[in-house]
mmCIF file of C-alpha atoms in Angstrom:
data_model
loop_
_atom_site.group_PDB
_atom_site.id
_atom_site.type_symbol
_atom_site.label_atom_id
_atom_site.label_comp_id
_atom_site.label_asym_id
_atom_site.label_seq_id
_atom_site.Cartn_x
_atom_site.Cartn_y
_atom_site.Cartn_z
ATOM 1 C CA UNK A 29 88.858 96.043 80.994
ATOM 2 C CA UNK A 30 88.894 94.827 84.633
ATOM 3 C CA UNK A 31 89.183 97.730 87.066
ATOM 4 C CA UNK A 32 89.681 97.953 90.818
ATOM 5 C CA UNK A 33 89.285 100.864 93.195
ATOM 6 C CA UNK A 34 92.275 100.879 95.555
ATOM 7 C CA UNK A 35 90.366 102.913 98.139
ATOM 8 C CA UNK A 36 87.079 101.037 98.546
ATOM 9 C CA UNK A 37 88.135 97.789 96.767
ATOM 10 C CA UNK A 38 85.166 98.001 94.421
ATOM 11 C CA UNK A 39 85.511 95.815 91.303
ATOM 12 C CA UNK A 40 83.957 97.145 88.115
ATOM 13 C CA UNK A 41 84.254 96.717 84.318
ATOM 14 C CA UNK A 42 86.002 99.967 83.361
ATOM 15 C CA UNK A 43 86.361 103.634 84.204
ATOM 16 C CA UNK A 44 88.768 106.296 85.370
ATOM 17 C CA UNK A 45 86.899 106.880 88.622
ATOM 18 C CA UNK A 46 85.319 104.439 90.991
ATOM 19 C CA UNK A 47 81.528 104.443 90.442
ATOM 20 C CA UNK A 48 81.047 103.691 94.133
ATOM 21 C CA UNK A 49 83.282 106.193 95.998
ATOM 22 C CA UNK A 50 84.403 108.395 93.054
ATOM 23 C CA UNK A 51 88.076 107.851 93.912
ATOM 24 C CA UNK A 52 90.553 108.375 91.041
ATOM 25 C CA UNK A 53 92.842 105.695 92.508
ATOM 26 C CA UNK A 54 91.669 103.113 90.002
ATOM 27 C CA UNK A 55 93.783 100.214 88.774
ATOM 28 C CA UNK A 56 92.922 98.891 85.295
ATOM 29 C CA UNK A 57 94.686 96.225 83.273
ATOM 30 C CA UNK A 58 93.609 93.471 80.840
ATOM 31 C CA UNK A 59 95.354 90.796 82.950
ATOM 32 C CA UNK A 60 94.523 92.334 86.332
ATOM 33 C CA UNK A 61 92.633 89.307 87.636
ATOM 34 C CA UNK A 62 94.797 86.559 86.084
ATOM 35 C CA UNK A 63 98.227 87.396 87.560
ATOM 36 C CA UNK A 64 99.301 85.983 90.910
ATOM 37 C CA UNK A 65 103.007 86.664 91.646
ATOM 38 C CA UNK A 66 103.494 89.820 93.695
ATOM 39 C CA UNK A 67 106.220 91.819 95.378
ATOM 40 C CA UNK A 68 105.306 94.091 98.298
ATOM 41 C CA UNK A 69 107.787 96.792 99.284
ATOM 42 C CA UNK A 70 107.167 99.122 102.211
ATOM 43 C CA UNK A 71 107.682 102.800 101.429
ATOM 44 C CA UNK A 72 110.818 104.196 103.149
ATOM 45 C CA UNK A 73 110.148 101.704 105.938
ATOM 46 C CA UNK A 74 112.463 102.853 108.732
ATOM 47 C CA UNK A 75 111.704 106.531 108.175
ATOM 48 C CA UNK A 76 107.983 105.829 107.902
ATOM 49 C CA UNK A 77 108.002 103.987 111.235
ATOM 50 C CA UNK A 78 109.753 106.961 112.876
ATOM 51 C CA UNK A 79 107.238 109.415 111.410
ATOM 52 C CA UNK A 80 104.340 107.249 112.506
ATOM 53 C CA UNK A 81 105.696 107.049 116.040
ATOM 54 C CA UNK A 82 106.431 110.780 116.211
ATOM 55 C CA UNK A 83 103.811 112.859 114.316
ATOM 56 C CA UNK A 84 105.980 115.984 114.756
ATOM 57 C CA UNK A 85 108.255 114.521 112.065
ATOM 58 C CA UNK A 86 105.434 114.208 109.505
ATOM 59 C CA UNK A 87 106.543 116.982 107.137
ATOM 60 C CA UNK A 88 110.252 116.953 107.976
ATOM 61 C CA UNK A 89 113.100 115.345 106.005
ATOM 62 C CA UNK A 90 113.963 112.294 108.088
ATOM 63 C CA UNK A 91 117.280 110.510 107.541
ATOM 64 C CA UNK A 92 117.962 107.180 109.217
ATOM 65 C CA UNK A 93 121.658 106.581 109.797
ATOM 66 C CA UNK A 94 124.609 106.395 112.125
ATOM 67 C CA UNK A 95 125.491 110.001 112.817
ATOM 68 C CA UNK A 96 127.917 112.297 111.014
ATOM 69 C CA UNK A 97 130.575 109.601 110.609
ATOM 70 C CA UNK A 98 128.192 106.984 109.265
ATOM 71 C CA UNK A 99 126.115 106.429 106.177
ATOM 72 C CA UNK A 100 122.436 106.766 105.307
ATOM 73 C CA UNK A 101 120.407 103.598 105.913
ATOM 74 C CA UNK A 102 117.304 105.088 104.326
ATOM 75 C CA UNK A 103 115.531 108.420 104.046
ATOM 76 C CA UNK A 104 111.948 109.582 103.762
ATOM 77 C CA UNK A 105 110.678 110.881 100.437
ATOM 78 C CA UNK A 106 110.991 114.517 101.551
ATOM 79 C CA UNK A 107 114.741 113.949 102.005
ATOM 80 C CA UNK A 108 115.001 111.908 98.792
ATOM 81 C CA UNK A 109 113.643 114.845 96.801
ATOM 82 C CA UNK A 110 116.663 116.786 98.082
ATOM 83 C CA UNK A 111 118.985 114.105 96.714
ATOM 84 C CA UNK A 112 119.560 111.977 99.820
ATOM 85 C CA UNK A 113 120.073 108.300 98.975
ATOM 86 C CA UNK A 114 120.718 105.065 100.816
ATOM 87 C CA UNK A 115 124.424 104.279 101.444
ATOM 88 C CA UNK A 116 125.345 107.962 100.981
ATOM 89 C CA UNK A 117 127.892 109.295 103.519
ATOM 90 C CA UNK A 118 126.034 111.213 106.212
ATOM 91 C CA UNK A 119 128.122 114.364 105.756
ATOM 92 C CA UNK A 120 127.116 114.476 102.087
ATOM 93 C CA UNK A 121 123.454 113.875 102.936
ATOM 94 C CA UNK A 122 123.494 116.786 105.405
ATOM 95 C CA UNK A 123 125.070 119.059 102.800
ATOM 96 C CA UNK A 124 122.185 118.298 100.456
ATOM 97 C CA UNK A 125 119.619 118.450 103.258
ATOM 98 C CA UNK A 126 120.987 120.586 106.140
ATOM 99 C CA UNK A 127 117.632 120.601 107.929
ATOM 100 C CA UNK A 128 117.420 116.811 107.863
ATOM 101 C CA UNK A 129 116.444 115.093 111.112
ATOM 102 C CA UNK A 130 118.981 112.301 111.651
ATOM 103 C CA UNK A 131 117.716 109.326 113.652
ATOM 104 C CA UNK A 132 119.749 106.287 114.632
ATOM 105 C CA UNK A 133 118.167 103.016 113.469
ATOM 106 C CA UNK A 134 116.076 101.069 116.001
ATOM 107 C CA UNK A 135 116.639 97.570 114.695
ATOM 108 C CA UNK A 136 114.606 95.617 117.222
ATOM 109 C CA UNK A 137 111.642 97.993 116.886
ATOM 110 C CA UNK A 138 111.657 97.764 113.080
ATOM 111 C CA UNK A 139 111.824 93.961 113.347
ATOM 112 C CA UNK A 140 108.787 93.953 115.646
ATOM 113 C CA UNK A 141 106.821 96.119 113.197
ATOM 114 C CA UNK A 142 107.929 93.843 110.357
ATOM 115 C CA UNK A 143 106.387 90.902 112.217
ATOM 116 C CA UNK A 144 103.052 92.737 112.277
ATOM 117 C CA UNK A 145 103.204 93.250 108.513
ATOM 118 C CA UNK A 146 104.172 89.612 107.992
ATOM 119 C CA UNK A 147 101.139 88.533 110.010
ATOM 120 C CA UNK A 148 98.894 90.407 107.556
ATOM 121 C CA UNK A 149 100.628 88.780 104.591
ATOM 122 C CA UNK A 150 100.297 85.324 106.134
ATOM 123 C CA UNK A 151 96.524 85.724 105.969
ATOM 124 C CA UNK A 152 96.766 85.964 102.163
ATOM 125 C CA UNK A 153 98.942 83.007 101.245
ATOM 126 C CA UNK A 154 101.218 80.332 102.723
ATOM 127 C CA UNK A 155 103.838 81.190 100.084
ATOM 128 C CA UNK A 156 105.653 84.257 101.432
ATOM 129 C CA UNK A 157 109.346 84.814 100.691
ATOM 130 C CA UNK A 158 110.745 87.709 102.734
ATOM 131 C CA UNK A 159 113.752 89.525 101.280
ATOM 132 C CA UNK A 160 114.279 91.856 104.240
ATOM 133 C CA UNK A 161 112.272 93.437 107.035
ATOM 134 C CA UNK A 162 110.323 95.611 104.595
ATOM 135 C CA UNK A 163 109.797 93.569 101.413
ATOM 136 C CA UNK A 164 108.638 90.137 100.343
ATOM 137 C CA UNK A 165 107.417 88.081 97.413
ATOM 138 C CA UNK A 166 103.894 86.671 97.688
ATOM 139 C CA UNK A 167 102.589 83.820 95.528
ATOM 140 C CA UNK A 168 98.797 84.113 95.384
ATOM 141 C CA UNK A 169 98.286 81.236 92.937
ATOM 142 C CA UNK A 170 95.159 79.258 93.803
ATOM 143 C CA UNK A 171 93.953 81.630 96.545
ATOM 144 C CA UNK A 172 90.932 83.049 94.700
ATOM 145 C CA UNK A 173 88.667 80.202 95.815
ATOM 146 C CA UNK A 174 89.833 80.684 99.389
ATOM 147 C CA UNK A 175 89.260 84.445 99.546
ATOM 148 C CA UNK A 176 86.444 84.823 97.049
ATOM 149 C CA UNK A 177 88.411 87.533 95.223
ATOM 150 C CA UNK A 178 91.302 87.514 92.732
ATOM 151 C CA UNK A 179 94.856 88.191 93.983
ATOM 152 C CA UNK A 180 94.855 91.838 92.884
ATOM 153 C CA UNK A 181 91.930 92.649 95.173
ATOM 154 C CA UNK A 182 93.484 90.926 98.172
ATOM 155 C CA UNK A 183 96.829 92.671 97.597
ATOM 156 C CA UNK A 184 95.070 96.047 97.461
ATOM 157 C CA UNK A 185 93.336 95.075 100.706
ATOM 158 C CA UNK A 186 96.730 94.219 102.238
ATOM 159 C CA UNK A 187 98.233 97.672 101.723
ATOM 160 C CA UNK A 188 94.942 99.273 102.761
ATOM 161 C CA UNK A 189 95.069 97.343 106.060
ATOM 162 C CA UNK A 190 98.729 98.273 106.538
ATOM 163 C CA UNK A 191 97.766 101.924 106.244
ATOM 164 C CA UNK A 192 94.667 101.742 108.462
ATOM 165 C CA UNK A 193 95.905 99.312 111.135
ATOM 166 C CA UNK A 194 99.660 99.984 111.245
ATOM 167 C CA UNK A 195 99.955 103.505 109.870
ATOM 168 C CA UNK A 196 102.415 102.413 107.164
ATOM 169 C CA UNK A 197 102.233 102.368 103.389
ATOM 170 C CA UNK A 198 103.572 99.945 100.800
ATOM 171 C CA UNK A 199 103.815 99.504 97.052
ATOM 172 C CA UNK A 200 102.727 96.409 95.123
ATOM 173 C CA UNK A 201 104.146 94.928 91.950
ATOM 174 C CA UNK A 202 102.002 92.242 90.277
ATOM 175 C CA UNK A 203 103.134 90.076 87.375
ATOM 176 C CA UNK A 204 103.669 86.502 86.166
ATOM 177 C CA UNK A 205 107.123 85.956 87.722
ATOM 178 C CA UNK A 206 109.350 87.224 90.536
ATOM 179 C CA UNK A 207 111.667 89.322 88.377
ATOM 180 C CA UNK A 208 108.874 91.365 86.831
ATOM 181 C CA UNK A 209 106.908 91.624 90.085
ATOM 182 C CA UNK A 210 109.914 93.224 91.789
ATOM 183 C CA UNK A 211 110.471 95.553 88.835
ATOM 184 C CA UNK A 212 106.792 96.552 88.934
ATOM 185 C CA UNK A 213 106.853 97.436 92.638
ATOM 186 C CA UNK A 214 109.441 100.152 91.928
ATOM 187 C CA UNK A 215 107.521 101.803 89.093
ATOM 188 C CA UNK A 216 105.146 103.956 91.112
ATOM 189 C CA UNK A 217 106.426 104.520 94.653
ATOM 190 C CA UNK A 218 105.204 105.493 97.176
ATOM 191 C CA UNK A 219 101.722 103.986 97.579
ATOM 192 C CA UNK A 220 101.969 102.402 94.147
ATOM 193 C CA UNK A 221 100.352 99.376 92.525
ATOM 194 C CA UNK A 222 101.788 98.449 89.134
ATOM 195 C CA UNK A 223 101.038 95.526 86.845
ATOM 196 C CA UNK A 224 103.181 93.938 84.124
ATOM 197 C CA UNK A 225 101.198 91.383 82.125
ATOM 198 C CA UNK A 226 102.460 88.474 80.036
ATOM 199 C CA UNK A 227 101.309 89.999 76.763
ATOM 200 C CA UNK A 228 103.206 93.248 77.298
ATOM 201 C CA UNK A 229 106.421 91.826 78.788
ATOM 202 C CA UNK A 230 108.691 92.204 75.747
ATOM 203 C CA UNK A 231 107.345 95.629 74.839
ATOM 204 C CA UNK A 232 107.817 96.782 78.424
ATOM 205 C CA UNK A 233 111.443 95.575 78.656
ATOM 206 C CA UNK A 234 112.389 96.791 75.170
ATOM 207 C CA UNK A 235 114.387 99.934 76.020
ATOM 208 C CA UNK A 236 114.764 99.509 79.790
ATOM 209 C CA UNK A 237 118.301 99.686 81.244
ATOM 210 C CA UNK A 238 119.796 96.373 82.406
ATOM 211 C CA UNK A 239 120.731 98.010 85.729
ATOM 212 C CA UNK A 240 117.107 97.504 86.783
ATOM 213 C CA UNK A 241 117.950 93.800 87.162
ATOM 214 C CA UNK A 242 118.241 92.916 90.813
ATOM 215 C CA UNK A 243 121.885 91.930 91.417
ATOM 216 C CA UNK A 244 123.428 94.101 88.701
ATOM 217 C CA UNK A 245 125.581 96.410 90.796
ATOM 218 C CA UNK A 246 128.246 98.930 89.710
ATOM 219 C CA UNK A 247 130.878 96.250 88.986
ATOM 220 C CA UNK A 248 128.527 94.131 86.845
ATOM 221 C CA UNK A 249 127.198 97.249 85.139
ATOM 222 C CA UNK A 250 130.769 98.219 84.181
ATOM 223 C CA UNK A 251 131.344 94.738 82.699
ATOM 224 C CA UNK A 252 128.104 94.966 80.727
ATOM 225 C CA UNK A 253 129.024 98.445 79.488
ATOM 226 C CA UNK A 254 132.330 97.087 78.140
ATOM 227 C CA UNK A 255 130.343 94.489 76.213
ATOM 228 C CA UNK A 256 128.045 97.187 74.811
ATOM 229 C CA UNK A 257 125.077 95.960 76.841
ATOM 230 C CA UNK A 258 123.067 98.810 78.308
ATOM 231 C CA UNK A 259 119.452 97.872 77.556
ATOM 232 C CA UNK A 260 117.404 94.696 77.320
ATOM 233 C CA UNK A 261 117.393 95.114 73.542
ATOM 234 C CA UNK A 262 121.196 94.950 73.612
ATOM 235 C CA UNK A 263 120.951 91.703 75.554
ATOM 236 C CA UNK A 264 118.611 90.168 72.983
ATOM 237 C CA UNK A 265 121.337 90.481 70.340
ATOM 238 C CA UNK A 266 123.605 88.093 72.256
ATOM 239 C CA UNK A 267 123.674 84.343 71.809
ATOM 240 C CA UNK A 268 123.080 82.405 75.012
ATOM 241 C CA UNK A 269 126.402 80.572 74.733
ATOM 242 C CA UNK A 270 128.329 83.797 74.242
ATOM 243 C CA UNK A 271 126.700 85.353 77.305
ATOM 244 C CA UNK A 272 127.603 82.299 79.361
ATOM 245 C CA UNK A 273 131.171 82.312 78.076
ATOM 246 C CA UNK A 274 131.622 85.956 79.042
ATOM 247 C CA UNK A 275 129.613 86.207 82.267
ATOM 248 C CA UNK A 276 129.341 82.622 83.514
ATOM 249 C CA UNK A 277 126.133 81.665 85.330
ATOM 250 C CA UNK A 278 125.026 85.296 85.347
ATOM 251 C CA UNK A 279 125.087 85.170 81.539
ATOM 252 C CA UNK A 280 122.444 82.423 81.518
ATOM 253 C CA UNK A 281 120.302 84.465 83.899
ATOM 254 C CA UNK A 282 120.661 87.566 81.713
ATOM 255 C CA UNK A 283 119.599 85.590 78.621
ATOM 256 C CA UNK A 284 116.378 84.456 80.311
ATOM 257 C CA UNK A 285 115.585 87.820 81.903
ATOM 258 C CA UNK A 286 116.046 89.571 78.550
ATOM 259 C CA UNK A 287 113.042 87.530 77.434
ATOM 260 C CA UNK A 288 111.074 88.184 80.609
ATOM 261 C CA UNK A 289 111.627 84.627 81.831
ATOM 262 C CA UNK A 290 112.140 83.818 85.509
ATOM 263 C CA UNK A 291 111.341 80.280 86.643
ATOM 264 C CA UNK A 292 112.259 80.750 90.306
ATOM 265 C CA UNK A 293 109.452 79.800 92.684
ATOM 266 C CA UNK A 294 108.365 81.892 95.626
ATOM 267 C CA UNK A 295 109.898 79.905 98.451
ATOM 268 C CA UNK A 296 108.704 80.369 102.010
ATOM 269 C CA UNK A 297 111.338 77.890 103.172
ATOM 270 C CA UNK A 298 114.406 79.733 101.888
ATOM 271 C CA UNK A 299 116.686 79.759 104.942
ATOM 272 C CA UNK A 300 118.261 82.980 106.145
ATOM 273 C CA UNK A 301 122.011 82.413 105.956
ATOM 274 C CA UNK A 302 123.388 85.203 108.140
ATOM 275 C CA UNK A 303 122.642 88.358 110.097
ATOM 276 C CA UNK A 304 125.128 91.207 109.927
ATOM 277 C CA UNK A 305 125.552 94.927 110.340
ATOM 278 C CA UNK A 306 128.340 97.310 109.395
ATOM 279 C CA UNK A 307 129.211 100.986 109.438
ATOM 280 C CA UNK A 308 131.461 103.134 107.240
ATOM 281 C CA UNK A 309 133.398 106.015 108.769
ATOM 282 C CA UNK A 310 133.648 109.492 107.251
ATOM 283 C CA UNK A 311 137.269 109.609 108.468
ATOM 284 C CA UNK A 312 139.493 106.523 108.723
ATOM 285 C CA UNK A 313 140.331 105.682 112.303
ATOM 286 C CA UNK A 314 142.651 103.483 114.327
ATOM 287 C CA UNK A 315 141.276 104.714 117.645
ATOM 288 C CA UNK A 316 140.566 101.570 119.651
ATOM 289 C CA UNK A 317 137.969 103.237 121.894
ATOM 290 C CA UNK A 318 135.973 104.501 118.914
ATOM 291 C CA UNK A 319 136.165 101.144 117.160
ATOM 292 C CA UNK A 320 135.204 99.340 120.354
ATOM 293 C CA UNK A 321 132.098 101.494 120.689
ATOM 294 C CA UNK A 322 131.074 100.634 117.137
ATOM 295 C CA UNK A 323 131.716 96.946 117.786
ATOM 296 C CA UNK A 324 129.277 97.031 120.682
ATOM 297 C CA UNK A 325 126.558 98.922 118.777
ATOM 298 C CA UNK A 326 126.864 96.604 115.767
ATOM 299 C CA UNK A 327 126.764 93.527 118.014
ATOM 300 C CA UNK A 328 123.625 94.894 119.671
ATOM 301 C CA UNK A 329 121.936 95.400 116.301
ATOM 302 C CA UNK A 330 122.822 91.887 115.168
ATOM 303 C CA UNK A 331 121.540 90.455 118.460
ATOM 304 C CA UNK A 332 118.310 92.490 118.230
ATOM 305 C CA UNK A 333 117.587 91.119 114.758
ATOM 306 C CA UNK A 334 118.383 87.570 115.849
ATOM 307 C CA UNK A 335 116.060 87.866 118.864
ATOM 308 C CA UNK A 336 113.295 89.377 116.712
ATOM 309 C CA UNK A 337 113.513 86.377 114.381
ATOM 310 C CA UNK A 338 113.895 83.806 117.191
ATOM 311 C CA UNK A 339 117.150 82.603 115.710
ATOM 312 C CA UNK A 340 120.777 82.270 116.809
ATOM 313 C CA UNK A 341 124.147 81.720 115.146
ATOM 314 C CA UNK A 342 127.156 79.503 115.756
ATOM 315 C CA UNK A 343 129.745 81.508 113.786
ATOM 316 C CA UNK A 344 130.732 85.109 114.627
ATOM 317 C CA UNK A 345 132.413 87.128 111.849
ATOM 318 C CA UNK A 346 134.352 90.391 112.014
ATOM 319 C CA UNK A 347 134.701 92.439 108.821
ATOM 320 C CA UNK A 348 137.118 95.341 108.368
ATOM 321 C CA UNK A 349 138.058 97.559 105.449
ATOM 322 C CA UNK A 350 141.355 99.417 105.545
ATOM 323 C CA UNK A 351 142.056 102.964 104.423
ATOM 324 C CA UNK A 352 143.319 101.647 101.051
ATOM 325 C CA UNK A 353 139.942 99.830 100.576
ATOM 326 C CA UNK A 354 141.475 96.377 101.036
ATOM 327 C CA UNK A 355 139.321 94.110 103.179
ATOM 328 C CA UNK A 356 140.004 91.525 105.815
ATOM 329 C CA UNK A 357 137.719 89.300 107.844
ATOM 330 C CA UNK A 358 138.035 86.962 110.770
ATOM 331 C CA UNK A 359 135.558 84.358 111.969
ATOM 332 C CA UNK A 360 135.296 81.811 114.745
ATOM 333 C CA UNK A 361 132.920 78.936 115.485
ATOM 334 C CA UNK A 362 131.391 78.851 118.956
ATOM 335 C CA UNK A 363 130.684 75.645 120.890
ATOM 336 C CA UNK A 364 126.944 76.494 120.913
ATOM 337 C CA UNK A 365 124.472 78.938 119.369
ATOM 338 C CA UNK A 366 124.273 82.573 120.442
ATOM 339 C CA UNK A 367 121.949 85.549 120.100
ATOM 340 C CA UNK A 368 123.512 87.460 122.994
ATOM 341 C CA UNK A 369 124.834 90.947 122.230
ATOM 342 C CA UNK A 370 127.385 90.551 125.022
ATOM 343 C CA UNK A 371 128.721 87.280 123.661
ATOM 344 C CA UNK A 372 128.773 88.457 120.030
ATOM 345 C CA UNK A 373 130.599 91.611 121.102
ATOM 346 C CA UNK A 374 133.192 89.823 123.226
ATOM 347 C CA UNK A 375 133.863 87.302 120.470
ATOM 348 C CA UNK A 376 134.141 90.032 117.824
ATOM 349 C CA UNK A 377 136.390 92.083 120.117
ATOM 350 C CA UNK A 378 138.737 89.116 120.571
ATOM 351 C CA UNK A 379 138.907 88.772 116.781
ATOM 352 C CA UNK A 380 139.559 92.503 116.430
ATOM 353 C CA UNK A 381 142.429 92.378 118.906
ATOM 354 C CA UNK A 382 144.290 90.061 116.511
ATOM 355 C CA UNK A 383 144.251 92.647 113.690
ATOM 356 C CA UNK A 384 143.954 95.992 115.522
ATOM 357 C CA UNK A 385 147.457 97.032 114.441
ATOM 358 C CA UNK A 386 146.533 96.799 110.744
ATOM 359 C CA UNK A 387 144.461 99.999 110.776
ATOM 360 C CA UNK A 388 143.408 102.683 110.249
ATOM 361 C CA UNK A 389 140.039 101.409 109.132
ATOM 362 C CA UNK A 390 137.218 102.937 107.132
ATOM 363 C CA UNK A 391 134.595 100.226 107.753
ATOM 364 C CA UNK A 392 133.805 97.748 110.499
ATOM 365 C CA UNK A 393 131.125 95.052 110.541
ATOM 366 C CA UNK A 394 129.901 92.201 112.717
ATOM 367 C CA UNK A 395 127.764 89.212 111.824
ATOM 368 C CA UNK A 396 126.600 85.756 112.824
ATOM 369 C CA UNK A 397 126.012 82.808 110.510
ATOM 370 C CA UNK A 398 125.240 79.099 110.500
ATOM 371 C CA UNK A 399 121.853 80.110 111.861
ATOM 372 C CA UNK A 400 119.385 77.874 113.655
ATOM 373 C CA UNK A 401 116.795 77.719 116.390
ATOM 374 C CA UNK A 402 117.308 79.957 119.395
ATOM 375 C CA UNK A 403 116.111 77.197 121.724
ATOM 376 C CA UNK A 404 118.989 76.430 124.087
ATOM 377 C CA UNK A 405 121.137 79.281 122.782
ATOM 378 C CA UNK A 406 123.732 80.683 125.211
ATOM 379 C CA UNK A 407 122.955 77.958 127.730
ATOM 380 C CA UNK A 408 126.439 76.503 128.120
ATOM 381 C CA UNK A 409 128.706 77.834 130.805
ATOM 382 C CA UNK A 410 132.224 79.191 130.390
ATOM 383 C CA UNK A 411 134.740 78.219 133.039
ATOM 384 C CA UNK A 412 137.069 81.001 131.854
ATOM 385 C CA UNK A 413 134.334 83.631 132.202
ATOM 386 C CA UNK A 414 132.331 83.004 135.391
ATOM 387 C CA UNK A 415 130.564 86.398 135.080
ATOM 388 C CA UNK A 416 128.984 85.495 131.728
ATOM 389 C CA UNK A 417 125.695 84.145 133.211
ATOM 390 C CA UNK A 418 125.180 87.352 135.192
ATOM 391 C CA UNK A 419 125.779 89.508 132.113
ATOM 392 C CA UNK A 420 123.326 87.432 130.068
ATOM 393 C CA UNK A 421 120.701 87.751 132.804
ATOM 394 C CA UNK A 422 121.272 91.507 132.806
ATOM 395 C CA UNK A 423 120.884 91.563 129.016
ATOM 396 C CA UNK A 424 117.531 89.756 129.252
ATOM 397 C CA UNK A 425 116.362 92.273 131.858
ATOM 398 C CA UNK A 426 117.511 95.110 129.582
ATOM 399 C CA UNK A 427 115.600 93.615 126.649
ATOM 400 C CA UNK A 428 112.429 93.474 128.741
ATOM 401 C CA UNK A 429 112.790 97.130 129.801
ATOM 402 C CA UNK A 430 113.438 98.274 126.237
ATOM 403 C CA UNK A 431 110.452 96.317 124.958
ATOM 404 C CA UNK A 432 108.285 98.251 127.389
ATOM 405 C CA UNK A 433 109.867 101.717 127.389
ATOM 406 C CA UNK A 434 111.769 101.943 124.105
ATOM 407 C CA UNK A 435 115.283 101.267 122.836
ATOM 408 C CA UNK A 436 116.705 104.359 124.517
ATOM 409 C CA UNK A 437 115.548 103.404 127.991
ATOM 410 C CA UNK A 438 118.938 101.840 128.865
ATOM 411 C CA UNK A 439 122.324 102.461 127.265
ATOM 412 C CA UNK A 440 125.637 100.736 127.922
ATOM 413 C CA UNK A 441 128.556 103.047 128.623
ATOM 414 C CA UNK A 442 130.540 101.680 125.700
ATOM 415 C CA UNK A 443 127.610 102.435 123.376
ATOM 416 C CA UNK A 444 128.143 106.196 123.644
ATOM 417 C CA UNK A 445 131.828 106.148 122.700
#
């Protein structure tokens, strides 16, 4: 059986330990060298970056989020052992983990680190499909002749380089399609490398819960439960037409996935449709000053991500959720593209002013869409706002200072509301 040492990258016929370095971190699988679709997922990315940058946090439970009134963006594995999960209200997370170190997200910094990881992946294959800052699909088909090694070896080298050169770890899922590759990457985190071969696909899926399907959230899970569908075996009992009649297009997808079939290609040209950020409050609020402060911080995060990706948007969207959980949104098209935090904020604030009396609110979000090149963004003047050019120049100067001295080097007054 083909075997690979994940520490020294030695390839050998079989064995529980590497014959070269004696490491027990050996990966063995009958189809190890014939599979080429992978999913790489960084391990607790935001928290791992913070721990790397501040070694004093190494053994501490780190929670990334927006303070006591916000929610958890992510948490390190020390905090996860205590029960802390993404999207959990911060007050609940701190009850479970009172000694947790809460750190506000540094969006632009994470985006910059993500670019470094992407550069390593680009050396492996031209077919990279990023899903977020910390995960991506990689199609390694046909790369063995280029690298002189099968995909599994090069993927093990990728995470080894991430660890040695960037101080970050990741987990790899390797299979024959995107669905199974993503499933595999979650099987053995952190620092995992899992393989799901063609021959074992049906046996592997047999008793697995359908909630492991990417895109099956609580609402879809409830609908499947009503239909008596909880496992992949339950799905196999359904006729394709009946699934389509009950669940529409999702029913067709479920029919194929129940059989381990996923014909989607890894697409490096899939366009990013929008950039957004939102925050949920522990207590509903109608306080305009508090909401204004959040509007600014969210606009800054959106702008930071847009700048990190060299993109800009023409449409600005404001999202609000009321105390009764009903939602409302407002959007406006700009005459030209923007990636300016100041302009996104002022546009979102104008939209907010039209609905401010409909609070209190439990969630607020800001986003830009209709994305395109940042070349020429924010270049048009505004006769009604003659100070706009000065503010944009100040923002560029602020970006330069933060790039050199860190995100906390300069704060706007409204950002501390």
